[in-house]
Amino acid sequence: MASLALPFPKLLVISRSNSQNKPTIKFWAKTRYLNSSKIPSWRLGPAYAKNLQCGVIRMQAGEEDYELKQMRDVAAAKKRWDALIREGKVKVLTPREAGYAVQLSNKPLLDVRPSTEREKAWVKGSTWIPIFDVDSKFDVGALSRKLTNFVMGGWWSGMPTLSYDSQFLSKVEEKFSKDTDLIVACQKGLRSLAACELLYNSGYRNLFWVQGGLEAAEEEELAREGPQSLKFAGIGGVSEFLGWTDQQRAAAAKEGWGYRLLFSARLVGVFLVADALILGAQQVGRYLQEIRLAILCIVMPKTPVISKYLALTPGGKLPIKAMEGLSQSKLNSCSSK
């Protein structure tokens, strides 16, 4: 199955709690912890250093247990989803078949994508109820998740931090009765399959899943509305800006060199801006260093550090041209000492 975001996939798992007969949503993201058992060369006592190393080893063991549990949960979720399709509890439709069903049979299409994808493109006449949406909270936990998501690939893929909408089922029940023939779709097909499981467990029996998601639909297969193609609704970030996504590569193969030149020019522009920033940072660093030395010379002109610096400069003088903000007479006096 396709991942939720590239290049670092996130996996959605739906499990049932033993204590309550309610679905539990877990939105996993692969997190990196401290992966080295070597203790830095701090000046610590032997007992403290030993305890610290034991703590690192326990953290590694905890990370391994977490990853094993995550793998088991993901495998269990895939088995449940495969069983839903294999047993016919959820029917499979291609994007073309879904388009025919919507246009000819007036079957409702439930769009469960987040707002960032929905606002770019959507199927005409579809109903939007996201199972996950952009996390708008700003508490400590939310900020930590957003930072982790950004560092782990959000800057590249443009995928924001998402949170489960606990009102998803109630919103669907308000809109559709449980005997409705309901077509469920998302961008890539994974979240819509998870939504189908939730809906089936809540009593919906006429569910249809769009295989591959809206991204797999050709332009003529679904009546589209919005500023972009359905294929491009799930991309973003730096990868979209540079044209380094599978969808854009496929479009470039069809459009020709004109499409490719646009992103090639953007890539060249990124390199030029990066070079300019590096050179600018070097110049600013040199300028600040000269100002610092000039101030030290004025305050402590006879210290060994200043004397050594003056001995290494041509003529034993400071670079006065970089010190326009300082008194010229003080600099001349400092250089003559």
mmCIF file of C-alpha atoms in Angstrom:
data_model
loop_
_atom_site.group_PDB
_atom_site.id
_atom_site.type_symbol
_atom_site.label_atom_id
_atom_site.label_comp_id
_atom_site.label_asym_id
_atom_site.label_seq_id
_atom_site.Cartn_x
_atom_site.Cartn_y
_atom_site.Cartn_z
ATOM 1 C CA MET A 1 0.000 0.000 0.000
ATOM 2 C CA ALA A 2 1.092 3.496 -0.649
ATOM 3 C CA SER A 3 2.436 5.464 2.244
ATOM 4 C CA LEU A 4 0.804 8.570 3.604
ATOM 5 C CA ALA A 5 3.738 10.843 2.922
ATOM 6 C CA LEU A 6 7.104 10.725 1.207
ATOM 7 C CA PRO A 7 9.973 10.256 1.762
ATOM 8 C CA PHE A 8 9.238 9.193 5.355
ATOM 9 C CA PRO A 9 6.017 7.099 5.459
ATOM 10 C CA LYS A 10 3.545 7.315 8.321
ATOM 11 C CA LEU A 11 1.320 4.414 9.140
ATOM 12 C CA LEU A 12 -2.185 4.515 10.465
ATOM 13 C CA VAL A 13 -3.351 1.690 12.686
ATOM 14 C CA ILE A 14 -6.868 1.044 13.951
ATOM 15 C CA SER A 15 -7.191 -1.425 16.808
ATOM 16 C CA ARG A 16 -9.882 -2.380 19.295
ATOM 17 C CA SER A 17 -9.494 -1.924 23.007
ATOM 18 C CA ASN A 18 -10.126 -4.905 25.278
ATOM 19 C CA SER A 19 -11.773 -2.822 27.980
ATOM 20 C CA GLN A 20 -14.165 -0.939 25.712
ATOM 21 C CA ASN A 21 -15.694 -1.919 22.402
ATOM 22 C CA LYS A 22 -14.516 1.264 20.727
ATOM 23 C CA PRO A 23 -11.960 1.698 17.953
ATOM 24 C CA THR A 24 -8.636 3.142 18.995
ATOM 25 C CA ILE A 25 -6.660 5.194 16.501
ATOM 26 C CA LYS A 26 -2.894 5.220 16.497
ATOM 27 C CA PHE A 27 -1.021 7.398 14.015
ATOM 28 C CA TRP A 28 2.510 6.121 14.029
ATOM 29 C CA ALA A 29 5.549 8.007 12.841
ATOM 30 C CA LYS A 30 8.970 6.433 12.869
ATOM 31 C CA THR A 31 10.928 8.317 15.502
ATOM 32 C CA ARG A 32 14.632 8.209 16.050
ATOM 33 C CA TYR A 33 15.953 8.061 19.536
ATOM 34 C CA LEU A 34 19.428 8.066 20.932
ATOM 35 C CA ASN A 35 21.130 5.282 18.984
ATOM 36 C CA SER A 36 24.595 5.250 20.468
ATOM 37 C CA SER A 37 25.675 3.518 23.631
ATOM 38 C CA LYS A 38 28.876 5.532 23.839
ATOM 39 C CA ILE A 39 29.017 8.057 26.640
ATOM 40 C CA PRO A 40 30.502 11.483 25.762
ATOM 41 C CA SER A 41 33.787 12.390 27.355
ATOM 42 C CA TRP A 42 32.243 14.238 30.290
ATOM 43 C CA ARG A 43 34.107 14.368 33.548
ATOM 44 C CA LEU A 44 31.797 12.138 35.519
ATOM 45 C CA GLY A 45 32.347 9.783 38.383
ATOM 46 C CA PRO A 46 32.570 6.052 37.567
ATOM 47 C CA ALA A 47 29.271 5.241 39.274
ATOM 48 C CA TYR A 48 27.367 8.051 37.522
ATOM 49 C CA ALA A 49 28.864 7.172 34.145
ATOM 50 C CA LYS A 50 27.895 3.519 34.611
ATOM 51 C CA ASN A 51 24.320 4.453 35.528
ATOM 52 C CA LEU A 52 24.099 6.772 32.533
ATOM 53 C CA GLN A 53 25.312 4.065 30.174
ATOM 54 C CA CYS A 54 22.799 1.618 31.639
ATOM 55 C CA GLY A 55 20.089 4.211 31.013
ATOM 56 C CA VAL A 56 21.131 4.499 27.367
ATOM 57 C CA ILE A 57 21.025 0.712 26.993
ATOM 58 C CA ARG A 58 17.532 0.620 28.527
ATOM 59 C CA MET A 59 16.463 3.366 26.099
ATOM 60 C CA GLN A 60 17.732 1.289 23.181
ATOM 61 C CA ALA A 61 15.822 -1.730 24.456
ATOM 62 C CA GLY A 62 12.695 0.397 24.807
ATOM 63 C CA GLU A 63 13.105 1.653 21.237
ATOM 64 C CA GLU A 64 13.384 -1.900 19.931
ATOM 65 C CA ASP A 65 10.255 -2.925 21.848
ATOM 66 C CA TYR A 66 8.407 0.115 20.442
ATOM 67 C CA GLU A 67 9.386 -0.728 16.867
ATOM 68 C CA LEU A 68 8.437 -4.376 17.303
ATOM 69 C CA LYS A 69 5.044 -3.378 18.713
ATOM 70 C CA GLN A 70 4.572 -0.942 15.832
ATOM 71 C CA MET A 71 5.367 -3.639 13.277
ATOM 72 C CA ARG A 72 2.934 -6.043 14.925
ATOM 73 C CA ASP A 73 0.161 -3.424 14.983
ATOM 74 C CA VAL A 74 0.715 -2.531 11.334
ATOM 75 C CA ALA A 75 0.727 -6.186 10.290
ATOM 76 C CA ALA A 76 -2.481 -6.795 12.243
ATOM 77 C CA ALA A 77 -4.167 -3.772 10.659
ATOM 78 C CA LYS A 78 -3.226 -4.906 7.145
ATOM 79 C CA LYS A 79 -4.629 -8.349 7.860
ATOM 80 C CA ARG A 80 -7.926 -6.846 8.991
ATOM 81 C CA TRP A 81 -8.129 -4.596 5.948
ATOM 82 C CA ASP A 82 -7.298 -7.453 3.578
ATOM 83 C CA ALA A 83 -9.969 -9.547 5.276
ATOM 84 C CA LEU A 84 -12.571 -6.823 4.746
ATOM 85 C CA ILE A 85 -11.886 -6.866 1.017
ATOM 86 C CA ARG A 86 -11.422 -10.633 0.704
ATOM 87 C CA GLU A 87 -14.688 -11.371 2.506
ATOM 88 C CA GLY A 88 -16.576 -8.822 0.420
ATOM 89 C CA LYS A 89 -17.448 -6.591 3.342
ATOM 90 C CA VAL A 90 -15.909 -3.682 1.424
ATOM 91 C CA LYS A 91 -16.202 -3.660 -2.376
ATOM 92 C CA VAL A 92 -13.290 -2.456 -4.499
ATOM 93 C CA LEU A 93 -13.730 0.139 -7.252
ATOM 94 C CA THR A 94 -11.194 1.550 -9.662
ATOM 95 C CA PRO A 95 -11.230 5.344 -10.087
ATOM 96 C CA ARG A 96 -12.961 4.904 -13.452
ATOM 97 C CA GLU A 97 -15.669 2.693 -11.928
ATOM 98 C CA ALA A 98 -16.101 5.189 -9.099
ATOM 99 C CA GLY A 99 -16.563 7.955 -11.663
ATOM 100 C CA TYR A 100 -19.272 5.965 -13.441
ATOM 101 C CA ALA A 101 -21.018 5.209 -10.140
ATOM 102 C CA VAL A 102 -21.015 8.874 -9.111
ATOM 103 C CA GLN A 103 -22.130 10.270 -12.466
ATOM 104 C CA LEU A 104 -24.572 7.586 -13.638
ATOM 105 C CA SER A 105 -25.936 6.116 -10.395
ATOM 106 C CA ASN A 106 -25.663 9.234 -8.211
ATOM 107 C CA LYS A 107 -23.884 7.289 -5.483
ATOM 108 C CA PRO A 108 -22.371 9.620 -2.867
ATOM 109 C CA LEU A 109 -18.586 9.861 -2.650
ATOM 110 C CA LEU A 110 -17.137 10.454 0.814
ATOM 111 C CA ASP A 111 -13.830 12.330 0.694
ATOM 112 C CA VAL A 112 -11.855 11.633 3.900
ATOM 113 C CA ARG A 113 -8.710 13.606 2.965
ATOM 114 C CA PRO A 114 -7.319 16.434 5.132
ATOM 115 C CA SER A 115 -8.047 20.047 4.243
ATOM 116 C CA THR A 116 -4.594 20.613 2.702
ATOM 117 C CA GLU A 117 -5.403 18.088 -0.021
ATOM 118 C CA ARG A 118 -9.101 18.856 -0.352
ATOM 119 C CA GLU A 119 -8.577 22.561 -1.067
ATOM 120 C CA LYS A 120 -6.333 21.782 -4.055
ATOM 121 C CA ALA A 121 -8.736 19.477 -5.906
ATOM 122 C CA TRP A 122 -11.910 17.537 -5.213
ATOM 123 C CA VAL A 123 -14.496 15.423 -7.005
ATOM 124 C CA LYS A 124 -17.530 17.394 -8.070
ATOM 125 C CA GLY A 125 -20.482 16.701 -5.779
ATOM 126 C CA SER A 126 -18.423 14.787 -3.200
ATOM 127 C CA THR A 127 -18.968 15.101 0.554
ATOM 128 C CA TRP A 128 -15.927 16.067 2.604
ATOM 129 C CA ILE A 129 -15.578 14.602 6.107
ATOM 130 C CA PRO A 130 -11.885 14.125 6.979
ATOM 131 C CA ILE A 131 -10.868 11.220 9.171
ATOM 132 C CA PHE A 132 -7.626 13.101 9.840
ATOM 133 C CA ASP A 133 -7.130 16.838 9.541
ATOM 134 C CA VAL A 134 -4.374 19.356 10.158
ATOM 135 C CA ASP A 135 -3.508 19.616 13.848
ATOM 136 C CA SER A 136 -4.216 23.243 14.813
ATOM 137 C CA LYS A 137 -3.250 22.902 18.483
ATOM 138 C CA PHE A 138 -0.269 24.772 19.915
ATOM 139 C CA ASP A 139 0.309 23.034 23.222
ATOM 140 C CA VAL A 140 3.618 21.420 24.147
ATOM 141 C CA GLY A 141 2.656 18.000 22.824
ATOM 142 C CA ALA A 142 1.357 19.363 19.525
ATOM 143 C CA LEU A 143 4.441 21.513 18.979
ATOM 144 C CA SER A 144 6.651 18.507 19.681
ATOM 145 C CA ARG A 145 4.757 16.412 17.126
ATOM 146 C CA LYS A 146 4.931 19.192 14.557
ATOM 147 C CA LEU A 147 8.674 19.587 15.043
ATOM 148 C CA THR A 148 9.199 15.836 14.754
ATOM 149 C CA ASN A 149 7.063 15.684 11.617
ATOM 150 C CA PHE A 150 8.977 18.574 10.032
ATOM 151 C CA VAL A 151 12.408 17.131 10.817
ATOM 152 C CA MET A 152 11.439 13.638 9.672
ATOM 153 C CA GLY A 153 10.420 14.703 6.179
ATOM 154 C CA GLY A 154 7.609 17.229 6.429
ATOM 155 C CA TRP A 155 9.867 19.951 5.034
ATOM 156 C CA TRP A 156 10.433 17.795 1.952
ATOM 157 C CA SER A 157 6.997 16.262 1.361
ATOM 158 C CA GLY A 158 4.894 19.151 2.654
ATOM 159 C CA MET A 159 2.805 16.750 4.743
ATOM 160 C CA PRO A 160 1.505 18.607 7.819
ATOM 161 C CA THR A 161 0.951 17.086 11.235
ATOM 162 C CA LEU A 162 -2.450 15.395 11.262
ATOM 163 C CA SER A 163 -4.727 14.479 14.142
ATOM 164 C CA TYR A 164 -7.657 12.073 14.241
ATOM 165 C CA ASP A 165 -11.121 13.635 14.238
ATOM 166 C CA SER A 166 -12.965 11.929 17.076
ATOM 167 C CA GLN A 167 -16.259 13.206 15.611
ATOM 168 C CA PHE A 168 -15.701 11.475 12.269
ATOM 169 C CA LEU A 169 -18.273 8.717 12.763
ATOM 170 C CA SER A 170 -20.927 11.024 14.180
ATOM 171 C CA LYS A 171 -20.485 13.433 11.251
ATOM 172 C CA VAL A 172 -20.876 10.611 8.740
ATOM 173 C CA GLU A 173 -23.961 9.277 10.535
ATOM 174 C CA GLU A 174 -25.538 12.734 10.434
ATOM 175 C CA LYS A 175 -25.016 12.905 6.680
ATOM 176 C CA PHE A 176 -25.652 9.333 5.509
ATOM 177 C CA SER A 177 -27.908 6.552 6.745
ATOM 178 C CA LYS A 178 -26.331 3.155 7.344
ATOM 179 C CA ASP A 179 -28.028 1.569 4.331
ATOM 180 C CA THR A 180 -26.489 4.098 1.903
ATOM 181 C CA ASP A 181 -24.229 2.878 -0.907
ATOM 182 C CA LEU A 182 -21.192 4.883 0.148
ATOM 183 C CA ILE A 183 -18.007 5.299 -1.907
ATOM 184 C CA VAL A 184 -15.030 6.181 0.309
ATOM 185 C CA ALA A 185 -11.894 7.780 -1.140
ATOM 186 C CA CYS A 186 -8.704 9.508 -0.012
ATOM 187 C CA GLN A 187 -5.565 10.597 -1.845
ATOM 188 C CA LYS A 188 -3.611 7.316 -1.936
ATOM 189 C CA GLY A 189 -6.085 4.729 -0.636
ATOM 190 C CA LEU A 190 -4.769 3.986 2.845
ATOM 191 C CA ARG A 191 -6.766 6.366 5.026
ATOM 192 C CA SER A 192 -9.964 5.596 3.127
ATOM 193 C CA LEU A 193 -9.477 1.890 3.846
ATOM 194 C CA ALA A 194 -9.043 2.676 7.534
ATOM 195 C CA ALA A 195 -12.225 4.770 7.343
ATOM 196 C CA CYS A 196 -14.049 1.829 5.750
ATOM 197 C CA GLU A 197 -13.110 -0.341 8.713
ATOM 198 C CA LEU A 198 -14.478 2.220 11.154
ATOM 199 C CA LEU A 199 -17.677 2.627 9.147
ATOM 200 C CA TYR A 200 -18.220 -1.116 8.800
ATOM 201 C CA ASN A 201 -17.737 -1.659 12.522
ATOM 202 C CA SER A 202 -20.312 1.065 13.212
ATOM 203 C CA GLY A 203 -22.970 -0.613 11.050
ATOM 204 C CA TYR A 204 -22.435 0.491 7.425
ATOM 205 C CA ARG A 205 -22.761 -2.490 5.079
ATOM 206 C CA ASN A 206 -22.703 -0.983 1.562
ATOM 207 C CA LEU A 207 -19.184 0.375 1.406
ATOM 208 C CA PHE A 208 -17.054 0.872 -1.701
ATOM 209 C CA TRP A 209 -13.330 1.623 -1.547
ATOM 210 C CA VAL A 210 -11.513 3.488 -4.346
ATOM 211 C CA GLN A 211 -8.368 1.458 -4.967
ATOM 212 C CA GLY A 212 -5.235 3.599 -5.222
ATOM 213 C CA GLY A 213 -7.117 6.702 -4.134
ATOM 214 C CA LEU A 214 -7.936 9.806 -6.131
ATOM 215 C CA GLU A 215 -4.284 10.078 -7.108
ATOM 216 C CA ALA A 216 -4.692 7.051 -9.376
ATOM 217 C CA ALA A 217 -7.523 8.683 -11.347
ATOM 218 C CA GLU A 218 -6.926 10.029 -14.831
ATOM 219 C CA GLU A 219 -8.198 13.484 -15.663
ATOM 220 C CA GLU A 220 -11.260 12.266 -17.577
ATOM 221 C CA GLU A 221 -12.323 9.560 -15.103
ATOM 222 C CA LEU A 222 -13.682 11.829 -12.357
ATOM 223 C CA ALA A 223 -15.391 15.207 -12.631
ATOM 224 C CA ARG A 224 -12.869 17.454 -10.892
ATOM 225 C CA GLU A 225 -13.124 20.868 -9.303
ATOM 226 C CA GLY A 226 -10.341 22.976 -7.832
ATOM 227 C CA PRO A 227 -7.157 24.726 -8.992
ATOM 228 C CA GLN A 228 -5.004 21.599 -9.455
ATOM 229 C CA SER A 229 -5.194 18.083 -10.798
ATOM 230 C CA LEU A 230 -6.244 15.318 -8.430
ATOM 231 C CA LYS A 231 -2.832 13.707 -8.967
ATOM 232 C CA PHE A 232 -1.062 16.786 -7.565
ATOM 233 C CA ALA A 233 -3.321 17.329 -4.540
ATOM 234 C CA GLY A 234 -1.151 15.199 -2.258
ATOM 235 C CA ILE A 235 2.263 16.716 -2.992
ATOM 236 C CA GLY A 236 3.920 19.757 -1.455
ATOM 237 C CA GLY A 237 7.002 21.079 0.269
ATOM 238 C CA VAL A 238 10.432 21.353 -1.305
ATOM 239 C CA SER A 239 9.878 18.240 -3.424
ATOM 240 C CA GLU A 240 6.937 19.888 -5.195
ATOM 241 C CA PHE A 241 8.830 23.146 -5.689
ATOM 242 C CA LEU A 242 11.734 21.331 -7.370
ATOM 243 C CA GLY A 243 9.526 18.926 -9.314
ATOM 244 C CA TRP A 244 11.010 15.844 -7.637
ATOM 245 C CA THR A 245 7.819 13.845 -7.123
ATOM 246 C CA ASP A 246 6.625 10.815 -9.054
ATOM 247 C CA GLN A 247 3.527 12.674 -10.199
ATOM 248 C CA GLN A 248 5.544 15.579 -11.600
ATOM 249 C CA ARG A 249 8.023 13.270 -13.313
ATOM 250 C CA ALA A 250 5.144 11.497 -15.034
ATOM 251 C CA ALA A 251 3.696 14.849 -16.097
ATOM 252 C CA ALA A 252 7.105 15.986 -17.381
ATOM 253 C CA ALA A 253 7.348 12.877 -19.555
ATOM 254 C CA LYS A 254 4.062 13.880 -21.208
ATOM 255 C CA GLU A 255 4.517 17.656 -21.359
ATOM 256 C CA GLY A 256 8.066 17.702 -22.731
ATOM 257 C CA TRP A 257 11.026 20.043 -22.202
ATOM 258 C CA GLY A 258 8.998 23.157 -21.457
ATOM 259 C CA TYR A 259 7.693 21.611 -18.241
ATOM 260 C CA ARG A 260 11.154 20.382 -17.242
ATOM 261 C CA LEU A 261 12.875 23.715 -17.865
ATOM 262 C CA LEU A 262 10.680 25.404 -15.262
ATOM 263 C CA PHE A 263 11.865 23.121 -12.474
ATOM 264 C CA SER A 264 15.448 23.122 -13.773
ATOM 265 C CA ALA A 265 15.435 26.914 -13.478
ATOM 266 C CA ARG A 266 14.104 26.627 -9.923
ATOM 267 C CA LEU A 267 16.887 24.193 -9.016
ATOM 268 C CA VAL A 268 19.541 26.549 -10.407
ATOM 269 C CA GLY A 269 17.950 29.392 -8.463
ATOM 270 C CA VAL A 270 18.114 27.372 -5.229
ATOM 271 C CA PHE A 271 21.846 26.752 -5.735
ATOM 272 C CA LEU A 272 22.482 30.441 -6.460
ATOM 273 C CA VAL A 273 20.592 31.530 -3.355
ATOM 274 C CA ALA A 274 22.443 28.955 -1.233
ATOM 275 C CA ASP A 275 25.820 30.176 -2.542
ATOM 276 C CA ALA A 276 24.860 33.785 -1.876
ATOM 277 C CA LEU A 277 23.819 32.957 1.682
ATOM 278 C CA ILE A 278 27.079 31.096 2.353
ATOM 279 C CA LEU A 279 29.213 33.944 1.005
ATOM 280 C CA GLY A 280 27.147 36.491 2.910
ATOM 281 C CA ALA A 281 27.522 34.538 6.152
ATOM 282 C CA GLN A 282 31.287 34.373 5.658
ATOM 283 C CA GLN A 283 31.522 38.112 5.061
ATOM 284 C CA VAL A 284 29.362 38.920 8.070
ATOM 285 C CA GLY A 285 31.441 36.602 10.258
ATOM 286 C CA ARG A 286 34.673 38.257 9.144
ATOM 287 C CA TYR A 287 33.183 41.702 9.688
ATOM 288 C CA LEU A 288 32.009 40.849 13.221
ATOM 289 C CA GLN A 289 35.402 39.380 14.087
ATOM 290 C CA GLU A 290 37.187 42.552 13.016
ATOM 291 C CA ILE A 291 34.788 44.699 15.040
ATOM 292 C CA ARG A 292 35.392 42.516 18.091
ATOM 293 C CA LEU A 293 39.157 42.809 17.750
ATOM 294 C CA ALA A 294 38.928 46.563 17.300
ATOM 295 C CA ILE A 295 36.850 46.925 20.461
ATOM 296 C CA LEU A 296 39.323 44.766 22.373
ATOM 297 C CA CYS A 297 42.161 46.926 21.093
ATOM 298 C CA ILE A 298 40.464 50.083 22.341
ATOM 299 C CA VAL A 299 39.625 48.601 25.736
ATOM 300 C CA MET A 300 42.815 46.556 26.295
ATOM 301 C CA PRO A 301 45.412 47.781 23.773
ATOM 302 C CA LYS A 302 48.454 46.321 25.544
ATOM 303 C CA THR A 303 47.284 42.755 26.102
ATOM 304 C CA PRO A 304 49.333 39.929 24.510
ATOM 305 C CA VAL A 305 46.409 38.874 22.313
ATOM 306 C CA ILE A 306 46.089 42.306 20.700
ATOM 307 C CA SER A 307 49.849 42.693 20.353
ATOM 308 C CA LYS A 308 50.075 39.313 18.633
ATOM 309 C CA TYR A 309 47.243 40.222 16.268
ATOM 310 C CA LEU A 310 48.841 43.577 15.374
ATOM 311 C CA ALA A 311 52.137 41.839 14.713
ATOM 312 C CA LEU A 312 50.448 39.570 12.163
ATOM 313 C CA THR A 313 48.655 42.366 10.294
ATOM 314 C CA PRO A 314 50.397 44.293 7.471
ATOM 315 C CA GLY A 315 52.182 47.304 8.998
ATOM 316 C CA GLY A 316 50.865 46.444 12.428
ATOM 317 C CA LYS A 317 47.577 48.247 11.746
ATOM 318 C CA LEU A 318 43.975 47.158 12.150
ATOM 319 C CA PRO A 319 41.667 46.934 9.088
ATOM 320 C CA ILE A 320 40.118 50.342 9.745
ATOM 321 C CA LYS A 321 37.854 50.282 6.682
ATOM 322 C CA ALA A 322 35.647 47.699 8.401
ATOM 323 C CA MET A 323 35.291 49.852 11.524
ATOM 324 C CA GLU A 324 33.242 52.748 10.193
ATOM 325 C CA GLY A 325 31.064 52.788 13.309
ATOM 326 C CA LEU A 326 34.043 53.328 15.635
ATOM 327 C CA SER A 327 36.028 56.458 16.369
ATOM 328 C CA GLN A 328 38.790 56.968 13.774
ATOM 329 C CA SER A 329 41.059 58.702 16.267
ATOM 330 C CA LYS A 330 40.758 55.811 18.749
ATOM 331 C CA LEU A 331 41.597 53.270 16.062
ATOM 332 C CA ASN A 332 44.657 55.233 14.961
ATOM 333 C CA SER A 333 45.726 55.565 18.572
ATOM 334 C CA CYS A 334 45.223 51.822 19.085
ATOM 335 C CA SER A 335 47.201 50.902 15.985
ATOM 336 C CA SER A 336 50.142 53.079 17.013
ATOM 337 C CA LYS A 337 50.528 51.384 20.416
#
